[in-house]
Amino acid sequence: MSAATDKIAFNVNGRDVAVAAAPQTRLADVLREELGLTGTKIGCNAGDCGACTIRLDGAQVCACLMPVAQAAGRRVETVEGLARDGRLSPLQQAFHAHGAAQCGICTPGMLMAAEDLLARDAAPDEAAVLDALGGVLCRCTGYRKIVDAVLSVAAGAQPAPVDVDGGVGARLAKVDALPKLTGAEAYGADAWPADALVLRAVRSPHAAARFTVGDLAPLHARFPGLVRVFSAADVPGPNAFGIYPVGKDQPVLADGEVRYRGEAVLALVGDGATIAAIRDEDVPVSWAPLDPILGAAAGVAPGARRLHARLEDNVLVRGRVARGDPDAAESAAAAVATGRFETSFVEHAYIEPEAGWARRVGDRVEIFVTTQTPYMDRDEVAHVMGLKPDQVRIIPSAVGGGFGGKLDLSVQPLIAIAAWHLKRPVRCVYTRPESMASSTKRHPATIAARFSADRDGHLLSAVFEGDFNTGAYASWGPTVANRVPVHATGPYAVPHVRATTRAIHTNEPPSGAFRGFGVPQAAVAHETLMDELAAGLGIDPLEFRHRNALRVGSVTATGQRLEASAGLQACLDALRPRWRDLRAAAEAFNKTGAGALRRGVGVACMWYGIGNTSMSNPSEMEIGVARDGRFTLFSGALDIGQGSNTIMTQIAAEALGVPASRIRLVTGDTDLTRDAGKTSASRQTFVSGNAARLAAEDLRAQLARLGNTDLAALPEISPGFVAIGRGRFDPPTTALDAEGQGVPYATYGFAAQLAAIEVDTGLGTIKVLRIVAAHDVGRAVNPQQVEGQIHGGIAQGLGLALMEEYVPGRTENLHDYLIPTIGDIPPIETLLIEDAEPLGPFGAKGIGEPALIPTAPAILNALHHATGVRVRRVPATPDRVHAALREAGVAP
Amino acid sequence: MASYLRPRELDEALRALRIAPRVVLAGGTDYYPARVGKPLDDEILDISAIDALLRIEEDEAGWRIPARCTWSALIAASLPPLFDGLKAAAREVGGAQIQNAGTLCGNVCNASPAADGVPNLLALDARVELSRVGSVREVPIAEFVLGNRRTAREADELVTALRVPRPGRPARGAFAKLGARRYLVISIVMAAAVIETEGDAVASARIAVGACGPVARRLPHLEARLAGHRLGMPAPAIEAVDLEPLTPIDDVRGSATYRRDAAATVLARLVEGATR
Ligand SMILES: Cc1cc2nc3c(=O)[nH]c(=O)nc-3n(C[C@@H](O)[C@@H](O)[C@H](O)COP(=O)(O)OP(=O)(O)OC[C@H]3O[C@@H](n4cnc5c(N)ncnc54)[C@H](O)[C@@H]3O)c2cc1C
Ligand code: FES
Ligand code: FES
């Protein structure tokens, strides 16, 4: 029997340890906090994500579900134990070579699960790999490269060589992969000073309420380790933040009224044990709930309560693009297709919850935090703190996934304010339910759309009305409302267009940025209607799209003439052979009468404007050369797993004409790098990549002028550097006029995807059998990474289509909120089309968001092909598909 | 400060429970998820060091699956086809991490409506062995799980094992689960069957459905109709009366109507497979 005071002894990675922790403490916490083994990650503390997977006496278990008492006398293996004498294990090498780690937050868990498998079964097949890794979620990779990596080791193959020198076009291994594979990487929760206090927010359990805070003295008396409770009154500057100057409406800590469930009202700060011991019920907050406004329709219902005094009708912003006369065009059309579509809140579900720590240094505050946007964080924190931007330093941690969700403030202002007042470092790590309840979501959309075409199958008109539930605060709502109308036609030439959007406030989570900014929702509408028009006209769906595809010379709905790099037709041409074969195979399968199973194949297309909509969004880069001839690239472009560290290095290496391994990288820190904008809008390769190219070209020109001069003999122009090249790029765009006419983006990505699925008509379940994805990326700077982005995007698109639906208060964890597991992602074939963009660095555009957009509609179109049934609401969960099948009289 | 007991001997555990109620901790796979972001301040009885609760035992009367038997241990155990359903369920619980730590007894004691172990144990006609200082009692599983998170366990009792009687005839088990993704998925509906055969016919059938009401339920009407059914013949269709014991609800995983319909489909396939 172990009493609380006894030490618990066990073996970790071959080393005997004894810890004094309370016996019920989660082993994961002991490994991380007591033993400093932060390679074991915590994504949920509930067994749902597998990030904490370790081996206990050889068998994989979740360290978050295990009392440390149960480790007594046993052998614990963590990711830190895999590499020996500085050499990666074969599995780690395979992950490296295959690009199986993107953000890397799931990598330790994946590696440990795979180690467990290979120790039991030296030659597993794919099914065994899936079974063994089924308990670890990955939100970035779409799993396929992980499966390939494990199978390559199982096959006993020599580890594939890792490319460390390649320039543009090479499959250069991620330049920052090593620490992700060894567990050494520091994510937001992985580094903190020993004397840091811990902060936890008390959050609203109500969607709408007024509240008062009672006397805190009894709470302090009961918990002496509670140092301070912060409230709205402690926010030094304006208690309002938000992306847009007009949208600074979100309080750091609510002031008497909450507008969504999960909103922070107080921040408790103290020692870790005390903060963990305080229950929300212990804190004297009295709530007076209000009737919540739920759903966009309720937000604009006559007489609806105003969420924000400045808005009369709860409409945050309206978007509009209009051209020609769609009504007249439609009356002359040979075919019209109409539909109403609905999408849900979607959670980013990055495996790394929000986390970081802050300290005050004189009259400055430094924040180490997981973020997609260090410079915007700096400015926003400065704003709410009443400081000047240069009084705030953001030091980005490694980021365990973002997808748009780490473009808004989370822990930053809370820890900054606490550290500022207390003059002590303060740390905060969100729990999974807290992360899910408080963070932004993908906008639920209600879309009514109508397209028409002439007898030859040429599109004539598009009318699109989209209402987007933007939740309680503005966040990125304006971006969605503005981006969607531009893209509402889909990637097709449509002469007559009227596309309008509204972003509507409700008492629901703020909807913000999420891979695609509303375009994935719009694509569900236009791609369904393309199929219906094609069917109405008796034209093959792929050929119909080909006929209407935007191409060089086309004029878009905003009146922009596409001058170059519009490769949608090439994408469709690449898909065509697969399309014919797969469609025929599905139809043949259905003729054999396979019981309740029906197969179908669908196609969908997308386009996506790279960079911000009609707004300046420059990036600046610097690259210096030292006396020893080594280069350092100062990049403010944040790598959130998507690979920009590698891409920037490759581009700079190519432009300088040196091997990539000669370039060292300094990223993100706002004191050390220039502003390279946000990692959003698929802009880093195109915009920051150009800045990196220009900086490298500048440096190359300077070096050329020096001729044969010995660098070592030159004076340093700044500490450590004898020459520095600078580059700046801002994509050329124009503002849109009142009718939405102008040049909103300098370039667009294009893509077409096929989905082959199998529907169980008895249960309404859908199994995706295969995806073929053709993407025009301009130039694949790194094909391996492009594939990785496509795989990951497809996995998220599959989730959007089939299972992901966030319901406040009901799906605030990763077992009620479902994201695809390793067993849900089919084989993916990627076909890269390189229709070079003259403005892009070496022809490149972006891929981050385009990858996700066509997947959901391709699956929905495949469902129709398989069963004749249309589902217009996503996710198409088994119960919804089943209901649609029954309504249509499709019997198994 | 909450106390944490981790005895090696069963007696010691039972004595502790007699003194005061404690939260029993086995694999922790339900315990910890229920306390995310909350203090860990329960008085704990950790049974994971009690050797007497580890090994599956078999005798004339049947099998004894003790409290520490994990899903993985069940999968690895050499057991007759009677247990094929339970093993199939074990393979689909969570991921391998959960199977390596979570126990069947914990699954039953946690009494979730979606517990995959329970319909199997109903079909196996299992009994729950409850021990307290000085006495042991056995309760049929149907009388043990009383409702959502409610069981017939008294505060001073420990569930020490599940007992599965040996059928007098050849028997086979089967299980099917419906979820919205491949791994790590809570059942929308699940069904378990044990078919005892005589010659080429079903002698008796026990069939149970879970996640369609607060507790998993046997389907006596369907069971009766299956008795005498010839193996290999098309299985009888599922009728509405068969499903009368079910009281599904609407939740995020599916509507009540869907659950009822899906239960019929899952059952039809399960019965078809098990009487092949
Ligand atoms: C990610 C994840 C996925 C899961 N997937 C599934 C699934 O697909 N299907 C499914 O059915 N379940 C699933 N579960 C739950 C499953 O793991 C548990 O039900 C498990 O079997 C419980 O066993 P345990 O030993 O971990 O119980 P513990 O968590 O230790 O205990 C569970 C409860 O039972 C009590 N208890 C345990 N043992 C005893 C005993 N001997 N006597 C008295 N009381 C006792 C405890 O006090 C506690 O209330 C999942 C869990 C997780 C975390
Ligand atoms: S942290 Fe343990 S499973 Fe998510
Ligand atoms: S690489 Fe798997 S979660 Fe990011």
Short mmCIF file of C-alpha atoms and ligand atoms in Angstrom, two decimals, chain A residues 100-107 110 137-141 146 351 400-401 403, ligand 3:
data_model
loop_
_atom_site.label_atom_id
_atom_site.label_comp_id
_atom_site.label_asym_id
_atom_site.label_seq_id
_atom_site.Cartn_x
_atom_site.Cartn_y
_atom_site.Cartn_z
CA ALA A 100 4.81 11.76 -41.43
CA ALA A 101 5.06 14.55 -38.87
CA GLN A 102 3.53 17.89 -39.73
CA CYS A 103 2.88 19.92 -36.60
CA GLY A 104 4.32 16.97 -34.70
CA ILE A 105 2.07 17.12 -31.68
CA CYS A 106 0.66 13.64 -32.37
CA THR A 107 4.03 12.25 -33.39
CA MET A 110 2.04 7.72 -33.03
CA LEU A 137 -5.67 11.19 -33.55
CA CYS A 138 -3.84 13.35 -36.03
CA ARG A 139 -5.46 16.50 -37.36
CA CYS A 140 -2.73 17.46 -39.84
CA THR A 141 -1.52 14.61 -41.97
CA ILE A 146 2.15 7.81 -41.12
CA ILE A 351 -4.44 18.32 -30.89
CA GLY A 400 0.53 21.83 -32.50
CA GLY A 401 -1.97 22.60 -35.21
CA PHE A 403 -6.10 25.61 -39.04
S1 FES C 3 1.01 16.12 -37.24
FE1 FES C 3 -0.51 14.93 -36.33
S2 FES C 3 -1.66 16.37 -35.25
FE2 FES C 3 -0.27 17.61 -36.32
#
